[in-house]
PDB file of C-alpha atoms in Angstrom:
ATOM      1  CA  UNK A1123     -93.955-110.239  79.705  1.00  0.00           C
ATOM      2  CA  UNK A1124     -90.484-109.514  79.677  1.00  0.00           C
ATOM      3  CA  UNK A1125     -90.332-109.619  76.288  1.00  0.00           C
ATOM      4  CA  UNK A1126     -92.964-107.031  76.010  1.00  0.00           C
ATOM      5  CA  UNK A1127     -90.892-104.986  78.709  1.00  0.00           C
ATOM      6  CA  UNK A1128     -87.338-104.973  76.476  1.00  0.00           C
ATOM      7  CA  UNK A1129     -89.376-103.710  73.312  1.00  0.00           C
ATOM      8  CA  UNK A1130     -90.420-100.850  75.399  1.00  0.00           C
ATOM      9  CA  UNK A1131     -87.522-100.038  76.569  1.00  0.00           C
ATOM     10  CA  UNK A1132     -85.857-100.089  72.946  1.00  0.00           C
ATOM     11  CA  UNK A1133     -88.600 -98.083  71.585  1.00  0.00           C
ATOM     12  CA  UNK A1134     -88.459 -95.545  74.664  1.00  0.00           C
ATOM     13  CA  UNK A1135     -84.779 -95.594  74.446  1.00  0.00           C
ATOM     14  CA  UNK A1136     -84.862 -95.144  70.345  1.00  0.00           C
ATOM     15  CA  UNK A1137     -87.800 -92.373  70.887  1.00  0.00           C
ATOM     16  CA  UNK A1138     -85.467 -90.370  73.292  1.00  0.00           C
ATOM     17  CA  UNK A1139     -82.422 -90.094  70.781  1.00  0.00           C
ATOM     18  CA  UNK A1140     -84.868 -89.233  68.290  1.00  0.00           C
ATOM     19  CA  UNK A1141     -85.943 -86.119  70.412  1.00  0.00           C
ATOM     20  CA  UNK A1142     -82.353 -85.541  71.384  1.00  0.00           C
ATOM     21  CA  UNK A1143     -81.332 -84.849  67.351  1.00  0.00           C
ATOM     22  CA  UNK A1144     -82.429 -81.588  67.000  1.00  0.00           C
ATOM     23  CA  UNK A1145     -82.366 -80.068  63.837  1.00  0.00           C
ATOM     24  CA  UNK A1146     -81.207 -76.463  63.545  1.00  0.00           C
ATOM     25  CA  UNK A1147     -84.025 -75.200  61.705  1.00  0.00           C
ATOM     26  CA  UNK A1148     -82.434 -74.225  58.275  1.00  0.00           C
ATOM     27  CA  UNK A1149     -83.125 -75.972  54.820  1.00  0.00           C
ATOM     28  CA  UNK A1150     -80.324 -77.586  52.755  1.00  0.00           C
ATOM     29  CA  UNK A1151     -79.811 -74.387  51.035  1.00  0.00           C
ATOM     30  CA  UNK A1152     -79.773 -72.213  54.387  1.00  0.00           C
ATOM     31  CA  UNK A1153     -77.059 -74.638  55.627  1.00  0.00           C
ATOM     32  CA  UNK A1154     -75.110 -74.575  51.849  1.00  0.00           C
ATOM     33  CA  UNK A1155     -74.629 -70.991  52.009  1.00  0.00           C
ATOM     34  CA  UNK A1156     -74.213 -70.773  55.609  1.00  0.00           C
ATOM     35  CA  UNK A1157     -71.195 -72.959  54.315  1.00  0.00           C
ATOM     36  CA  UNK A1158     -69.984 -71.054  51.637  1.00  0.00           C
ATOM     37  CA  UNK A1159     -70.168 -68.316  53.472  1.00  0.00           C
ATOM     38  CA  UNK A1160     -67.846 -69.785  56.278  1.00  0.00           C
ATOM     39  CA  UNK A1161     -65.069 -70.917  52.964  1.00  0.00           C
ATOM     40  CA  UNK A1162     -64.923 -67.333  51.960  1.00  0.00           C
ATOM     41  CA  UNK A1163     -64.300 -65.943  54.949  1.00  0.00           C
ATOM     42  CA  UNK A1164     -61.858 -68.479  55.620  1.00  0.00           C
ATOM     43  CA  UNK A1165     -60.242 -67.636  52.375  1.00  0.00           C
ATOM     44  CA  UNK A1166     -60.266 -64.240  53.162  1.00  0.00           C
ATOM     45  CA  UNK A1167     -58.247 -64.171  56.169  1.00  0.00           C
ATOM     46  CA  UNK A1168     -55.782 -65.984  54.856  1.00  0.00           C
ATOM     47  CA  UNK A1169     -56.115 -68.546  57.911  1.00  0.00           C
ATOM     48  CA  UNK A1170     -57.149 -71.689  57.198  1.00  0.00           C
ATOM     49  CA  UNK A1171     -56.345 -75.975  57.825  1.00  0.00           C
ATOM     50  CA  UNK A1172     -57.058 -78.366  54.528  1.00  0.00           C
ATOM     51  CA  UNK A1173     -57.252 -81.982  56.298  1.00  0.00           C
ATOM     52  CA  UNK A1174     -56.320 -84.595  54.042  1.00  0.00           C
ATOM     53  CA  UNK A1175     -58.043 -87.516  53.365  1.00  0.00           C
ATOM     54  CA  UNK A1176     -56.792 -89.217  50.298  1.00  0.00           C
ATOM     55  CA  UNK A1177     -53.772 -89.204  47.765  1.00  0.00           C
ATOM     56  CA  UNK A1178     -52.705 -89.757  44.207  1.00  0.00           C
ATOM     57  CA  UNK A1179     -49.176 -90.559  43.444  1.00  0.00           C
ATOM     58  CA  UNK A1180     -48.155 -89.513  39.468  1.00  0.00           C
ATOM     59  CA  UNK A1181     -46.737 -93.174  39.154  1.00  0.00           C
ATOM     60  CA  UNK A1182     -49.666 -95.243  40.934  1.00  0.00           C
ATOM     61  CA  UNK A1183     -52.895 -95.700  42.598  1.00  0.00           C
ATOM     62  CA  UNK A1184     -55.000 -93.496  45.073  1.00  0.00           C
ATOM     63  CA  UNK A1185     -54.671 -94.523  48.552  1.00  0.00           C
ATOM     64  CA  UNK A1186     -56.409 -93.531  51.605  1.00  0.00           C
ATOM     65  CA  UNK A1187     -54.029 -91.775  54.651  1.00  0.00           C
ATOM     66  CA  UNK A1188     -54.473 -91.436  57.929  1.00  0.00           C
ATOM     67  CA  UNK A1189     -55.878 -88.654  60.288  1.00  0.00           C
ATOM     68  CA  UNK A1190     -53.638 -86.042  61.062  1.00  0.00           C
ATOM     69  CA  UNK A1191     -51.821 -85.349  57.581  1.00  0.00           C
ATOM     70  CA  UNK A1192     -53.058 -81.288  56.829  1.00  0.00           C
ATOM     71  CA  UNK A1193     -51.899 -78.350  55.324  1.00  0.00           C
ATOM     72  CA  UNK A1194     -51.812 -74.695  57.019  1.00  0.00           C
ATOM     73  CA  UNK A1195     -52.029 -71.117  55.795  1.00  0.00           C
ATOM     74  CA  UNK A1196     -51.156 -69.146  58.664  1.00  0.00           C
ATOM     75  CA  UNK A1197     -50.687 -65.280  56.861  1.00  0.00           C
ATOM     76  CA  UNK A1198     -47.334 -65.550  55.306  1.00  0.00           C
ATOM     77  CA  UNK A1199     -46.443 -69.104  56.214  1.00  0.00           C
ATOM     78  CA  UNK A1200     -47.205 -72.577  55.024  1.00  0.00           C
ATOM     79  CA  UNK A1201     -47.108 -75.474  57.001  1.00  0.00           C
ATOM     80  CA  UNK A1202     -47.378 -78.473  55.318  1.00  0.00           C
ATOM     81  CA  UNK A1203     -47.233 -82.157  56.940  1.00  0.00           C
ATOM     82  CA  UNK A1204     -48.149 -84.324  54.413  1.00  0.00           C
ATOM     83  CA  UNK A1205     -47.121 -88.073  53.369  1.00  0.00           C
ATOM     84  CA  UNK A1206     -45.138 -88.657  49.996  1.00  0.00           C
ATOM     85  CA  UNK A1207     -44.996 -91.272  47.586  1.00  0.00           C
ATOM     86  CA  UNK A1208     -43.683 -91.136  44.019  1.00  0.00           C
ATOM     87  CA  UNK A1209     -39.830 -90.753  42.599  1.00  0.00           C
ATOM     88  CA  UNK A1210     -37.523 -87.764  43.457  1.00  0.00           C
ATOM     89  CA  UNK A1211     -34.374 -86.842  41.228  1.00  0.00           C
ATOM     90  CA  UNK A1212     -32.429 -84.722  43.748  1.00  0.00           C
ATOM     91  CA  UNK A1213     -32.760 -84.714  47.518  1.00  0.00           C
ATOM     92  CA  UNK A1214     -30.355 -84.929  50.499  1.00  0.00           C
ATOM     93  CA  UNK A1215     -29.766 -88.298  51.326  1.00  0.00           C
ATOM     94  CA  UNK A1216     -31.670 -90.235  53.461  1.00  0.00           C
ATOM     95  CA  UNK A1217     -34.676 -88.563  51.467  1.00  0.00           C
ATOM     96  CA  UNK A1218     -35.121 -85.315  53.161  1.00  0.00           C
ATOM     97  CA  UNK A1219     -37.636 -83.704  54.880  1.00  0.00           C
ATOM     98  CA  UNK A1220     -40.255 -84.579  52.111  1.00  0.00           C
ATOM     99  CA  UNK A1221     -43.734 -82.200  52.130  1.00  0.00           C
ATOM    100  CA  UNK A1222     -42.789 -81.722  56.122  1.00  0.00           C
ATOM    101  CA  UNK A1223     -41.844 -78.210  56.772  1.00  0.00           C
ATOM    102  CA  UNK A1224     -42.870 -74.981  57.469  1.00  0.00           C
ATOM    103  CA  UNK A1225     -41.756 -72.118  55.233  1.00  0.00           C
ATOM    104  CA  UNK A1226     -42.508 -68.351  53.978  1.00  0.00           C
ATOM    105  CA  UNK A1227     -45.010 -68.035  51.732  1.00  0.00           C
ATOM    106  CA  UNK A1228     -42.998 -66.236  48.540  1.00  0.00           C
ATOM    107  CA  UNK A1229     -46.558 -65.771  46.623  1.00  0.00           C
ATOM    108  CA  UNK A1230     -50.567 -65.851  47.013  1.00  0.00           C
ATOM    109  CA  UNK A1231     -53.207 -65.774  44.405  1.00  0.00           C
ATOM    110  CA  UNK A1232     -56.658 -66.433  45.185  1.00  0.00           C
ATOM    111  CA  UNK A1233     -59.414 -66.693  42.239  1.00  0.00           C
ATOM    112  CA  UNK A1234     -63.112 -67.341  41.550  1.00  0.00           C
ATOM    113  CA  UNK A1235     -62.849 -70.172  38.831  1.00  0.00           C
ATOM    114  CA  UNK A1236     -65.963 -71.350  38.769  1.00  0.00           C
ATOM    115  CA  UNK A1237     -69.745 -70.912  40.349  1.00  0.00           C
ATOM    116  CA  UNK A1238     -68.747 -73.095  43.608  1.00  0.00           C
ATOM    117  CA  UNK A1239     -64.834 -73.097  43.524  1.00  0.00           C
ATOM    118  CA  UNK A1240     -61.661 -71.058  44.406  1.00  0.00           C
ATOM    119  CA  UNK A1241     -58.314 -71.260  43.308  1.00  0.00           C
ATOM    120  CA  UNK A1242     -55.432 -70.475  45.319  1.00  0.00           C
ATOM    121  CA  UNK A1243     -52.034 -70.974  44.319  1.00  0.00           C
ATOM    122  CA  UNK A1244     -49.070 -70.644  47.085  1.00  0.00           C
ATOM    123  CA  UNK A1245     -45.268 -70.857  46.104  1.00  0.00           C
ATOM    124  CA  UNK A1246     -42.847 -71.363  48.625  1.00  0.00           C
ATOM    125  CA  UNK A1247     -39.282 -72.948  49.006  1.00  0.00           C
ATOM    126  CA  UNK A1248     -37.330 -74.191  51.121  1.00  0.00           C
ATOM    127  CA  UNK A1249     -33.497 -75.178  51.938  1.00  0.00           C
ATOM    128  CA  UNK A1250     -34.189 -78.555  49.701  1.00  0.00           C
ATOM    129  CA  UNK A1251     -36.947 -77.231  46.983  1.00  0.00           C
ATOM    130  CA  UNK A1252     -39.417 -75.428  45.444  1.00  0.00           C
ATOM    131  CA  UNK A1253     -42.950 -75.951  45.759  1.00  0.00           C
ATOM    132  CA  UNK A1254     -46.359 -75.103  44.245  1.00  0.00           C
ATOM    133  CA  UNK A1255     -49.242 -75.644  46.029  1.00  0.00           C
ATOM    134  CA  UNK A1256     -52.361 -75.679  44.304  1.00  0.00           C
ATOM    135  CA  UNK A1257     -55.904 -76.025  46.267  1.00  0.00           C
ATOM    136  CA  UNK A1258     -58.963 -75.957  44.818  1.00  0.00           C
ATOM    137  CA  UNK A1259     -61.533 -74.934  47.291  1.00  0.00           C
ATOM    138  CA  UNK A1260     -64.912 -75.780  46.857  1.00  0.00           C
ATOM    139  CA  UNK A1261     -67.907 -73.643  48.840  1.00  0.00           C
ATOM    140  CA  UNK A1262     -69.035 -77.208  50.551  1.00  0.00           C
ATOM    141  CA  UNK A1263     -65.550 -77.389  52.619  1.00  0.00           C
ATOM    142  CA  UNK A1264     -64.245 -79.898  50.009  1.00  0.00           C
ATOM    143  CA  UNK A1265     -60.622 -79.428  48.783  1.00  0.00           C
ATOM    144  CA  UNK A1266     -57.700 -80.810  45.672  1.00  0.00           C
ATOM    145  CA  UNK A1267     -54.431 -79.597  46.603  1.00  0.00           C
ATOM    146  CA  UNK A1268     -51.924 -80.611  43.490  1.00  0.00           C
ATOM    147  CA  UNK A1269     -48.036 -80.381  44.901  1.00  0.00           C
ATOM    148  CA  UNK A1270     -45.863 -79.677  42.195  1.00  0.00           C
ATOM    149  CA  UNK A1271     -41.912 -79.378  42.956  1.00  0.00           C
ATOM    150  CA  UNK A1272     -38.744 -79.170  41.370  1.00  0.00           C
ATOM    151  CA  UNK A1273     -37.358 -81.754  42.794  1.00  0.00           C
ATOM    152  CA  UNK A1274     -40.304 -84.715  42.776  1.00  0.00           C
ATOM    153  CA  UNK A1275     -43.062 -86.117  41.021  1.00  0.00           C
ATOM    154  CA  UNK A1276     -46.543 -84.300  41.477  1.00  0.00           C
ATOM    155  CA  UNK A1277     -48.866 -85.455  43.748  1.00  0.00           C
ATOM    156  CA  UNK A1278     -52.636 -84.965  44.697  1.00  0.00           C
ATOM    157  CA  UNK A1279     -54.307 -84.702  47.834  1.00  0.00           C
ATOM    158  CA  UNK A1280     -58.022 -84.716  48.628  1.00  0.00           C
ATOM    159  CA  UNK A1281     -59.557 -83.510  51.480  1.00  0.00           C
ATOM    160  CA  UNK A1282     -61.526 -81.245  53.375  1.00  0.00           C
ATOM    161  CA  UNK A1283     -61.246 -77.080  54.961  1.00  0.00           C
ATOM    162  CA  UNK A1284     -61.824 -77.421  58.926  1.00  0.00           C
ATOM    163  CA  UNK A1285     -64.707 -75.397  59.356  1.00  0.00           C
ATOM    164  CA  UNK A1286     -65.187 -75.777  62.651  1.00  0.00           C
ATOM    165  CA  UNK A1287     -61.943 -73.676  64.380  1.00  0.00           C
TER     166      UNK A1287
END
């Protein structure tokens, strides 16, 4: 009897966070272009966060980071807080401030390069380098973000556009 009792309770308890799923009533395509829509009109503003996920070091393997490391477009400045690994040929010593830093964005260019992705390149400096950021943006809210810079090895970023600000 008890028995009997507990499996009722499981199913009642499963039933009940069925129910409380909703779905919002709109197809996979509804919800990919309700998506796409929300990317371009990030990209449009010029206001946007790429969280990243994963990176790929020019001398080495890809590794998984942490929470928290992101990239900003805020108008005309770049914030970028991102980890670094790979060899550098002329920094202060004690290595810098790395990809930490927030600086004026010296040039934009945003392009349609394919049927589901942007381009936008940003180039910006500060008092220790020269950077290139490259982001490809995809309509799902994926993101690549290739860091070139004077000073250090490229390195790759994967991630993912907040959507949700």
């Amino acid at each position: 009897m008890k028995r009997l009792q507990t499996l009722l309770s499981v199913i009642a308890i499963l039933l009940l966070a069925a129910c409380a799923t909703t779905n919002d009533g709109l197809t996979k395509a509804e919800r990919r272009a309700l998506t796409a829509k929300k990317v371009e009109s990030l990209l449009a503003t010029r206001r946007y966060t790429v969280e990243m996920d994963y990176m790929q070091p020019l001398r080495g393997s890809m590794r998984r980071i942490d929470y928290g490391y992101e990239v900003t477009i805020a108008g005309d400045t770049l914030k970028s807080y991102l980890p670094y690994f790979g060899r550098a040929y002329n920094i202060p010593y004690g290595g810098g401030k790395g990809l930490n830093f927030t600086a004026l964005i010296t040039a934009y260019q945003e392009q349609r390069v394919g049927a589901n992705r942007s381009r936008v390149v940003v180039f910006t400096e500060n008092e220790e380098d020269n950077y290139q950021y490259v982001f490809d943006i995809y309509d799902n809210g994926k993101a690549d973000l290739e860091v070139f810079s004077r000073e250090r090895d490229r390195i790759s970023y994967m991630g993912s556009l907040k959507l949700n600000d």
